[in-house]
Short mmCIF file of C-alpha atoms in Angstrom, two decimals:
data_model
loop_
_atom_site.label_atom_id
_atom_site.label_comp_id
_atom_site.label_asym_id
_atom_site.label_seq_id
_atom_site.Cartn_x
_atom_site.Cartn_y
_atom_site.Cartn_z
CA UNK A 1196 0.00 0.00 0.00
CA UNK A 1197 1.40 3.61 -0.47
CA UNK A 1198 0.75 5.53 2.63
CA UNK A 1199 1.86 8.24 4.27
CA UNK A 1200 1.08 10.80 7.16
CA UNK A 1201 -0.50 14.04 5.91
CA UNK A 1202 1.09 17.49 6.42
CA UNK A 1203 -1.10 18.25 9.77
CA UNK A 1204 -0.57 15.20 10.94
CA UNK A 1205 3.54 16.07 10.75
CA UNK A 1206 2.50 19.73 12.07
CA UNK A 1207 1.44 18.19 14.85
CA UNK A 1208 4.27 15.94 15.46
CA UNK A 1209 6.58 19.39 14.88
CA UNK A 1210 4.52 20.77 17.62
CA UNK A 1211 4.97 18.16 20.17
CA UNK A 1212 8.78 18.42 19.13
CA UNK A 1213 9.26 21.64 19.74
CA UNK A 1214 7.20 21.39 23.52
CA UNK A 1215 9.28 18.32 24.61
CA UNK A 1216 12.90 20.28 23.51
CA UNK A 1217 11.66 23.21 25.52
CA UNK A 1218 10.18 21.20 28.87
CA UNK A 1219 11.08 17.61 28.77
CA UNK A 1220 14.91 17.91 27.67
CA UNK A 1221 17.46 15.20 29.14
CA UNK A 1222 17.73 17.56 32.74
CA UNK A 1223 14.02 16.93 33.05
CA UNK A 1224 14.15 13.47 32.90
CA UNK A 1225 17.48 13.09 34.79
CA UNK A 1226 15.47 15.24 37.33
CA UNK A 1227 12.92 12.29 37.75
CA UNK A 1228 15.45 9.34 37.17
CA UNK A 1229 16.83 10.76 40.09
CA UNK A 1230 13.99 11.13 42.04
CA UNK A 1231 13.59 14.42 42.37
CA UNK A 1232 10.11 14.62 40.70
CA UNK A 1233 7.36 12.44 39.97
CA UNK A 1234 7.37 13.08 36.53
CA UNK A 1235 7.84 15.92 34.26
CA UNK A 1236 4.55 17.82 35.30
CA UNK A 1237 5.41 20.92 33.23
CA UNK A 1238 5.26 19.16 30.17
CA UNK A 1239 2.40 17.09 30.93
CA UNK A 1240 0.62 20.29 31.26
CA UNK A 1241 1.69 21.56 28.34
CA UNK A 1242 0.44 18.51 26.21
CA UNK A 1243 -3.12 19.11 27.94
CA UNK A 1244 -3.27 22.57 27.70
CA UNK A 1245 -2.33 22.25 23.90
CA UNK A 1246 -4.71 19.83 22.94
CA UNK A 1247 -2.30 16.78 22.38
CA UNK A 1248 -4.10 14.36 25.12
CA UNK A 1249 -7.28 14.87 23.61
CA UNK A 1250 -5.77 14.49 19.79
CA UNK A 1251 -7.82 11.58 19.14
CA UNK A 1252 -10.98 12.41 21.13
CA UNK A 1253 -14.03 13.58 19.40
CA UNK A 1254 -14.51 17.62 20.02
CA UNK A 1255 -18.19 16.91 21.78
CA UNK A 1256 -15.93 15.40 24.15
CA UNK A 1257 -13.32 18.43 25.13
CA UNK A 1258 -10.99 16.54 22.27
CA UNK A 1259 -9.97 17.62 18.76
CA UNK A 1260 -11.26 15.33 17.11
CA UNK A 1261 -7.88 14.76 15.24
CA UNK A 1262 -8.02 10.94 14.47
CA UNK A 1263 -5.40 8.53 15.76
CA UNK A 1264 -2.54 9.37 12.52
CA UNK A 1265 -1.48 12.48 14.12
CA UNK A 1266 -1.68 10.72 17.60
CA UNK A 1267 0.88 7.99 16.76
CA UNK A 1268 3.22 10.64 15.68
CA UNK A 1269 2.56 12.49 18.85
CA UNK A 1270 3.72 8.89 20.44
CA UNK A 1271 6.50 8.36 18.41
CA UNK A 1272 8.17 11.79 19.76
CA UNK A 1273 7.30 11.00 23.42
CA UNK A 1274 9.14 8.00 22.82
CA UNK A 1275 12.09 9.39 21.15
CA UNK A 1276 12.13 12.04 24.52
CA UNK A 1277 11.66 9.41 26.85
CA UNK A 1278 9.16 11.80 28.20
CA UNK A 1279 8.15 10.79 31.97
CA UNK A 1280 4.93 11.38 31.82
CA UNK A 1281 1.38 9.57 32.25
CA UNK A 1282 0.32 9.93 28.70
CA UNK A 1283 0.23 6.43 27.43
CA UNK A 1284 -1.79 5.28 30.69
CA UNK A 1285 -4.32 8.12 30.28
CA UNK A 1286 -4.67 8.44 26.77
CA UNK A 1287 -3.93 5.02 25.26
CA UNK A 1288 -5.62 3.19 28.08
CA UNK A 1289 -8.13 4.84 29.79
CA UNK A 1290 -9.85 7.50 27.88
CA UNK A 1291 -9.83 5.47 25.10
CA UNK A 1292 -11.50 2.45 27.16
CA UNK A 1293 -14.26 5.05 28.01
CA UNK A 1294 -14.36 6.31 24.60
CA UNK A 1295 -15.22 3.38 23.47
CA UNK A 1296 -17.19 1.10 26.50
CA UNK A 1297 -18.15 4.10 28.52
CA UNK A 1298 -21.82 5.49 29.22
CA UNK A 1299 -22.84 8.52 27.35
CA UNK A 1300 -22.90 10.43 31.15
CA UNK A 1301 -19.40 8.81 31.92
CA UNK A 1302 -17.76 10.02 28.93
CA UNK A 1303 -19.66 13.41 29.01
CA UNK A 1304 -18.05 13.17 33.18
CA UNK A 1305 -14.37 12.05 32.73
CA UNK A 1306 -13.47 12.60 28.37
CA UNK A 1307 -13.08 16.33 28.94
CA UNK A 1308 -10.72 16.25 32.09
CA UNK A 1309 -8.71 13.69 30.35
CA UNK A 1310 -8.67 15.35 27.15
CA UNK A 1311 -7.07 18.27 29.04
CA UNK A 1312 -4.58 16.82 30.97
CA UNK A 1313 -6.29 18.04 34.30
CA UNK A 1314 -7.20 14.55 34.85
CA UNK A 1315 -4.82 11.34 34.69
CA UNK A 1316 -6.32 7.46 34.08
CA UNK A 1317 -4.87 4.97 34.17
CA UNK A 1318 -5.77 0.68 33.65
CA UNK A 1319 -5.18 -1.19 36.82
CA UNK A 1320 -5.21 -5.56 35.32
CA UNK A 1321 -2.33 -7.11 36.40
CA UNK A 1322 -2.48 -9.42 39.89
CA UNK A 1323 -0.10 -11.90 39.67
CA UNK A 1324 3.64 -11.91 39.14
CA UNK A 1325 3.34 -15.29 37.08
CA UNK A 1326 0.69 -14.91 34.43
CA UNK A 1327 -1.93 -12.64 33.52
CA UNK A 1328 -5.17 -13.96 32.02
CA UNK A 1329 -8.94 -14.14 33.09
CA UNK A 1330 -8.86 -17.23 35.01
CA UNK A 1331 -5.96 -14.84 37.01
CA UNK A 1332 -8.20 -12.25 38.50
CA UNK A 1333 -9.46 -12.04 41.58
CA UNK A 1334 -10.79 -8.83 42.67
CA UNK A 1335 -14.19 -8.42 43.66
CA UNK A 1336 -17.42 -5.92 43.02
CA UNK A 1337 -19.96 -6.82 45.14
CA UNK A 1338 -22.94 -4.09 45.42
CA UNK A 1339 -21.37 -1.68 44.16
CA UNK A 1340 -17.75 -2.03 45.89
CA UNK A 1341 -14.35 -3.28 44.97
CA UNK A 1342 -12.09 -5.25 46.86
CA UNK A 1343 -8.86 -6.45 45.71
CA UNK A 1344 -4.99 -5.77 44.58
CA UNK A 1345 -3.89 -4.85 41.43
CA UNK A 1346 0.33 -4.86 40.67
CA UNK A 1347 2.28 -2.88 38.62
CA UNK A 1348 -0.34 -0.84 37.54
CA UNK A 1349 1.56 1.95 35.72
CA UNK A 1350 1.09 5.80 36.84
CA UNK A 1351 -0.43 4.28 39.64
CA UNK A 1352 0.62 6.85 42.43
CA UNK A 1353 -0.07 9.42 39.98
CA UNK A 1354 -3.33 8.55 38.36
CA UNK A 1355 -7.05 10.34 39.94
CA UNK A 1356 -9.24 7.54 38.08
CA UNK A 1357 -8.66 3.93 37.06
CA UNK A 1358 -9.89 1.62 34.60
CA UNK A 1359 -10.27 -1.76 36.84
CA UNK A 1360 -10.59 -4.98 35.31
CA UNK A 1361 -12.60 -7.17 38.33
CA UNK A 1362 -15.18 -10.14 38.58
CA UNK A 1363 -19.09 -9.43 38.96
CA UNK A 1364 -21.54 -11.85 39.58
CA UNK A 1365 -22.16 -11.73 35.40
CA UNK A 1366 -18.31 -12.43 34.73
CA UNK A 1367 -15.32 -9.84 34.29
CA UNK A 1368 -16.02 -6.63 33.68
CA UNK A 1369 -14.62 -3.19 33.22
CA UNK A 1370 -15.14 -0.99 36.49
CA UNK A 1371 -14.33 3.02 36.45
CA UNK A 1372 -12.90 3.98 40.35
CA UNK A 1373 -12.22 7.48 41.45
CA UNK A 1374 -8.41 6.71 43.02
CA UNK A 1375 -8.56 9.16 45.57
CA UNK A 1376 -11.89 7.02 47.26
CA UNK A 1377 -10.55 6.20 50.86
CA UNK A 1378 -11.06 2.66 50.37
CA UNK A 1379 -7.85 2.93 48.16
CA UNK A 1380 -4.30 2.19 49.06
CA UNK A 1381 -1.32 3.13 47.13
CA UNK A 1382 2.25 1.98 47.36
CA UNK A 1383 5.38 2.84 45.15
CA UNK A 1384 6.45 0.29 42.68
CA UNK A 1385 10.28 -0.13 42.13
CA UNK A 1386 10.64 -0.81 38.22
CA UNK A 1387 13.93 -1.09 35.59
CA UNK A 1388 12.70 2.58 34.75
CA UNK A 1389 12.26 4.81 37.68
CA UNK A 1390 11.13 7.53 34.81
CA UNK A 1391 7.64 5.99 35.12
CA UNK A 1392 5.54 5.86 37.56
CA UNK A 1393 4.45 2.05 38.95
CA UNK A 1394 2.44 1.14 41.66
CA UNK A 1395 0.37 -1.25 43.82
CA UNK A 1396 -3.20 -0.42 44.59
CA UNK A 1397 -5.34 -2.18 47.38
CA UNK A 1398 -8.79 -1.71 46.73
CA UNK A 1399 -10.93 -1.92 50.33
CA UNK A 1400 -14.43 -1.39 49.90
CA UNK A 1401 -14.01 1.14 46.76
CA UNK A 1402 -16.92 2.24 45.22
CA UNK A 1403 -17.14 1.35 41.82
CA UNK A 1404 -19.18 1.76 38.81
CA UNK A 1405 -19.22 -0.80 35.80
CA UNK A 1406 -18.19 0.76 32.71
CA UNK A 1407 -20.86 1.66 30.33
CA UNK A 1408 -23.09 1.40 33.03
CA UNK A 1409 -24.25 -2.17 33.58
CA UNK A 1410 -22.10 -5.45 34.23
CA UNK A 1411 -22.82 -7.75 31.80
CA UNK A 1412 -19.53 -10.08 31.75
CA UNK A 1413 -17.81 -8.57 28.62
CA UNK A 1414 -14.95 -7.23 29.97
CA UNK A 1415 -12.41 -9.41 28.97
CA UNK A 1416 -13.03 -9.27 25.47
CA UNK A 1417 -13.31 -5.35 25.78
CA UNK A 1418 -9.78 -5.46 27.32
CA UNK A 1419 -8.19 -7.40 24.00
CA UNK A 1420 -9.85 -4.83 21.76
CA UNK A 1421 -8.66 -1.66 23.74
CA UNK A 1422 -5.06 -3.88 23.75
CA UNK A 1423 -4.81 -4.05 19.80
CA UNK A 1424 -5.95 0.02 19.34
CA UNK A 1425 -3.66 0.76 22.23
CA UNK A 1426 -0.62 -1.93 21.21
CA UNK A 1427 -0.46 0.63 17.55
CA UNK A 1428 0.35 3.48 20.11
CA UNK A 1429 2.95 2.01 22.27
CA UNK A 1430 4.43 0.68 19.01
CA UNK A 1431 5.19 3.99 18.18
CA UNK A 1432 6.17 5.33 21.36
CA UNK A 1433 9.06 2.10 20.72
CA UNK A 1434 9.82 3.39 17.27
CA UNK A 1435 10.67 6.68 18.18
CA UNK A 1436 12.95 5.53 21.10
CA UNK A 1437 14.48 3.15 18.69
CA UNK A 1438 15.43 6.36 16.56
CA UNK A 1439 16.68 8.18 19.34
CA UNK A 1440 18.86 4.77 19.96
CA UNK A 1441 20.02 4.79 16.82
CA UNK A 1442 20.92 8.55 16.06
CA UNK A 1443 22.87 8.63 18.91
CA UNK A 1444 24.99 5.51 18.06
CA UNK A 1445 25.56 6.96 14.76
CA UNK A 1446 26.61 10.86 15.88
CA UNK A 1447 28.91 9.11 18.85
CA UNK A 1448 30.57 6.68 15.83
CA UNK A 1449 31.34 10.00 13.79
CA UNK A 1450 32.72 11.53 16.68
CA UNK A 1451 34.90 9.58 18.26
CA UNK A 1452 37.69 8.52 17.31
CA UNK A 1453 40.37 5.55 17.72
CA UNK A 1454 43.65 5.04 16.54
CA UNK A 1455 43.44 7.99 14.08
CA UNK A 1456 40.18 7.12 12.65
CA UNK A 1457 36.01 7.56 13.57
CA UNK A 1458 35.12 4.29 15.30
CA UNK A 1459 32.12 4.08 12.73
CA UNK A 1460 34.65 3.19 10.13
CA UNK A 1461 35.46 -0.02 11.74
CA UNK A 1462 33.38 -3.21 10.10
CA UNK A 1463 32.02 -4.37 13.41
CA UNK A 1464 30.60 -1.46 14.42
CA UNK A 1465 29.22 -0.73 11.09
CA UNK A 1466 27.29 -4.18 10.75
CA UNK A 1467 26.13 -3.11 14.35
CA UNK A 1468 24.38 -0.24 13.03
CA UNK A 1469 23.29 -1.28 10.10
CA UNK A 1470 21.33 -4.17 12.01
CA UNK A 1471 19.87 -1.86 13.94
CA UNK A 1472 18.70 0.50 10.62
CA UNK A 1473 17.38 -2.69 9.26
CA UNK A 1474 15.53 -3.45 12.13
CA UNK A 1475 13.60 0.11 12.34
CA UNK A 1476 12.75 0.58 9.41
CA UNK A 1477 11.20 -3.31 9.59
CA UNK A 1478 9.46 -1.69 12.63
CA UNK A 1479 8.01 1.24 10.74
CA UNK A 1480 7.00 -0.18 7.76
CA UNK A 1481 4.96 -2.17 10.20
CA UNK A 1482 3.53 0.58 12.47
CA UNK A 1483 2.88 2.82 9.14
CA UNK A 1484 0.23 0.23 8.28
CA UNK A 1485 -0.96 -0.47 11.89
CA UNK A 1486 -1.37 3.16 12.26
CA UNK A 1487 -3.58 2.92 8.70
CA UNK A 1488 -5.27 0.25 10.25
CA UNK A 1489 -6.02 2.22 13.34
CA UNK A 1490 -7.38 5.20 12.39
CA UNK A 1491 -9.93 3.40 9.31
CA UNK A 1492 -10.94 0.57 12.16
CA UNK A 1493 -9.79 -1.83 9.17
CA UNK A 1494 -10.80 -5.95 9.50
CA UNK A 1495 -7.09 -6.87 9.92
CA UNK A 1496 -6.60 -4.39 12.87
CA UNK A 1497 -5.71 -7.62 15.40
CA UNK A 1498 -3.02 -8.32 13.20
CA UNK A 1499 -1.93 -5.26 12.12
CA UNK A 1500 -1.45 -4.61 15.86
CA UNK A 1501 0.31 -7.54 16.65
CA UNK A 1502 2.75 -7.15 14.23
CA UNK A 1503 3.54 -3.79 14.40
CA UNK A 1504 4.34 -4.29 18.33
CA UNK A 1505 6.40 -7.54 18.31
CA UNK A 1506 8.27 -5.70 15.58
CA UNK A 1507 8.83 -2.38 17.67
CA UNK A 1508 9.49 -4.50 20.43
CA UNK A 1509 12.40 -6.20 19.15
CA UNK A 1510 14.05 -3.01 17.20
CA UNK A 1511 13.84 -0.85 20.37
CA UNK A 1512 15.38 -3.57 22.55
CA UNK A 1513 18.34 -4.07 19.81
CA UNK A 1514 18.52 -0.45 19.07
CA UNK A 1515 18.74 0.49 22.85
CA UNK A 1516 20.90 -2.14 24.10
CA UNK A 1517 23.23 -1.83 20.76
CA UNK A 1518 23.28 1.78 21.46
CA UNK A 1519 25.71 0.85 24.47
CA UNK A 1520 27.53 -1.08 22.74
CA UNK A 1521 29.05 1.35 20.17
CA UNK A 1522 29.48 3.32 22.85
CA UNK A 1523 31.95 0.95 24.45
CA UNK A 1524 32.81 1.19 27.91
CA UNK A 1525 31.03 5.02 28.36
CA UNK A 1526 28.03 3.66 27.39
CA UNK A 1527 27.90 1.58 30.59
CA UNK A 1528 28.10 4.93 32.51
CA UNK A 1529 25.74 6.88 34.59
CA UNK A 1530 26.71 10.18 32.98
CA UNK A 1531 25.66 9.27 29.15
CA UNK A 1532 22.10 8.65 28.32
CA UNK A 1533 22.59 5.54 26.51
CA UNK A 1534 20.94 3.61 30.04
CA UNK A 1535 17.44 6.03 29.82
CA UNK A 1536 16.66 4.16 26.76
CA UNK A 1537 17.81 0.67 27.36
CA UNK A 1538 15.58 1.07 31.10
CA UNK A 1539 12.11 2.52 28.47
CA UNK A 1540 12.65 -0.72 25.69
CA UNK A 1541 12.20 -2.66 28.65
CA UNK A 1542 9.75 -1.05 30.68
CA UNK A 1543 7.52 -0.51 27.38
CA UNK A 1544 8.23 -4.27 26.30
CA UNK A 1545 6.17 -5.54 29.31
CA UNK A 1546 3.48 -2.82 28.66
CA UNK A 1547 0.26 -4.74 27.89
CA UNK A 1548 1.76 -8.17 28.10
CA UNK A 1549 5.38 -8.95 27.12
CA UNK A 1550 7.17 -10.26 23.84
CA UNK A 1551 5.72 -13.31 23.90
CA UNK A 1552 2.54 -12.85 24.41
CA UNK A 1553 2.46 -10.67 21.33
CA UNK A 1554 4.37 -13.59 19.18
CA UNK A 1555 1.13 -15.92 20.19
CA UNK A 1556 -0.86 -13.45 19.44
CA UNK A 1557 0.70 -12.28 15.91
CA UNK A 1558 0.39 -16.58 15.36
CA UNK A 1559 -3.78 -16.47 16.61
CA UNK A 1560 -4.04 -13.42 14.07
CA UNK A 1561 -2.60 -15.03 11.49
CA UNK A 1562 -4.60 -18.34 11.49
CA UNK A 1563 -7.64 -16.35 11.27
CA UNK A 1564 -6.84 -14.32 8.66
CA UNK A 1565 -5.85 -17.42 6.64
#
């Protein structure tokens, strides 16, 4: 297929460029790396009060009413910034989740306050180390109130609402829950990137109101629809930290310089990078038509999904962690940046399940489509 991104589409990307160079530059993120901050709250506003969080959301609901091509190249440069901040959690997960499962009063309630960034979401699934599937979860609505624990669940000790996947007496279902309900219990989640925010949430007695407004045992199948619209997201935020990965390999190979010569002369370092080229562009030839996929709500979207994220997966993890490797020795180092990336591949490769559970489903997709 010939496709491309159209010129406001790329505007906006320029935009969101120019906003993370100006508030979410490498101090900023060193900043929260080191603990100093939560997360870069300056330029979270920013994307709010500019419309980017809402890029995708229909204007009746505070959005723009954009489409999703201009918001997977508003992904793609908070990925190659590293940006810490909630935007993937509140955008990709939970405003889109009520977008599309929500009540016409809940989306008229929470859509705007997302869409501006005054508001952060966030999807709280995960409750055991081991696995994560339907027969895994455990926590409980009964009359109206949630009890359980949910792990990892990311911008958790930042997040004001959460999309909670828990059982009902119909089945699993998708349960909105205002996070700052005294029933709930927050604690800090040590991760491989301390740029993001992870935490545990104890749910005692929350209330809780089913998504869309009645429990009727769907939400399990909701959840792997919202994963392949949100997977073409993430895949992009993975693309663009694969380019960062890569640039800087390629400027620090020009630059320096052994035994009279750039170290990007040498073979091995040049089959390095040209592995790691090869393995990008793969990537985006693959998100380009996930992202088509995406936005037209195409048949093939499943796959389209799953291979555009097992594909970003595996170029941002061999971009990042080749990345160090031309560096050599400095690239093991606090001081050079080459570790902020190689911490986000991995953090973003267990987003929404990990590797492998992407290869299965890539295989699934496949069979069906054949």
């Amino acid at each position: 297929m010939n496709f491309d991104f159209s010129e406001d589409a790329r505007m906006v990307a320029e935009q969101t460029a120019r906003l993370l160079a100006d508030h979410c530059d490498a101090r900023t993120v060193r900043s929260v790396l080191d603990g100093e901050a939560s997360h870069a709250a300056e330029a979270w506003a920013q994307l709010g009060g500019l419309g980017l969080a809402g890029t995708a959301l229909p204007a009746e609901h505070g959005g723009v009413g954009a489409g999703y091509l201009p918001l997977c190249l508003v992904a793609r440069e908070l990925g190659a910034a590293v940006a810490p901040v909630p935007f993937s959690s509140s955008v990709y997960l939970a405003a889109e989740a009520i977008l599309r499962f929500g009540s016409a009063e809940q989306r008229s309630r929470w859509l705007p306050e997302l869409a501006s960034g005054a508001l952060i979401g966030t999807l709280a699934l995960v409750e055991s180390a081991q696995r994560c599937d339907a027969a895994s979860i455990e926590a409980q609505v009964t009359n109206g109130t949630l009890s359980g624990r949910k792990l990892l669940v990311p911008d958790g000790g930042l997040a004001d609402i959460a999309v909670v996947i828990a059982r009902s007496p119909a089945g699993l279902d998708m349960y909105l829950c205002d996070l700052h309900d005294n029933g709930v219990a927050r604690a800090a989640v040590s991760t491989v990137d301390p740029t993001r925010d992870s935490a545990t949430l104890d749910f005692a007695g929350s209330a809780v109101e089913p998504l869309g407004g009645v429990a009727d045992g769907d939400g399990w199948q909701r959840l792997d629809a919202l994963y392949d619209r949100a997977a073409v997201l993430f895949a992009f935020e993975q693309l663009g930290g694969a380019q960062s990965a890569l640039d800087m390999a390629v400027a620090y190979a020009q630059q320096r310089y052994a035994f009279g010569r750039p170290i990007g002369s040498f073979q091995g370092l040049k089959h390095i990078m040209a592995d790691m080229y090869v393995a990008l562009k793969l990537a985006e030839s693959n998100c380009y038509y996930a992202a088509w996929a995406l936005e037209t709500d195409a048949d093939d979207l499943a796959l389209a999904a799953a291979t555009a994220r097992v594909s970003a997966t595996q170029a941002y993890q061999l971009c990042s962690r080749d990345n160090i490797q031309v560096h050599g020795g400095m690239g093991f180092t606090w001081e050079f940046d080459c570790h902020l990336y190689y911490r986000r591949s991995n953090y973003l490769a267990l987003q929404l399940g990990g590797l492998s559970d992407w290869e299965r489903k890539l295989v699934a997709a496949t069979r069906r489509a054949a």
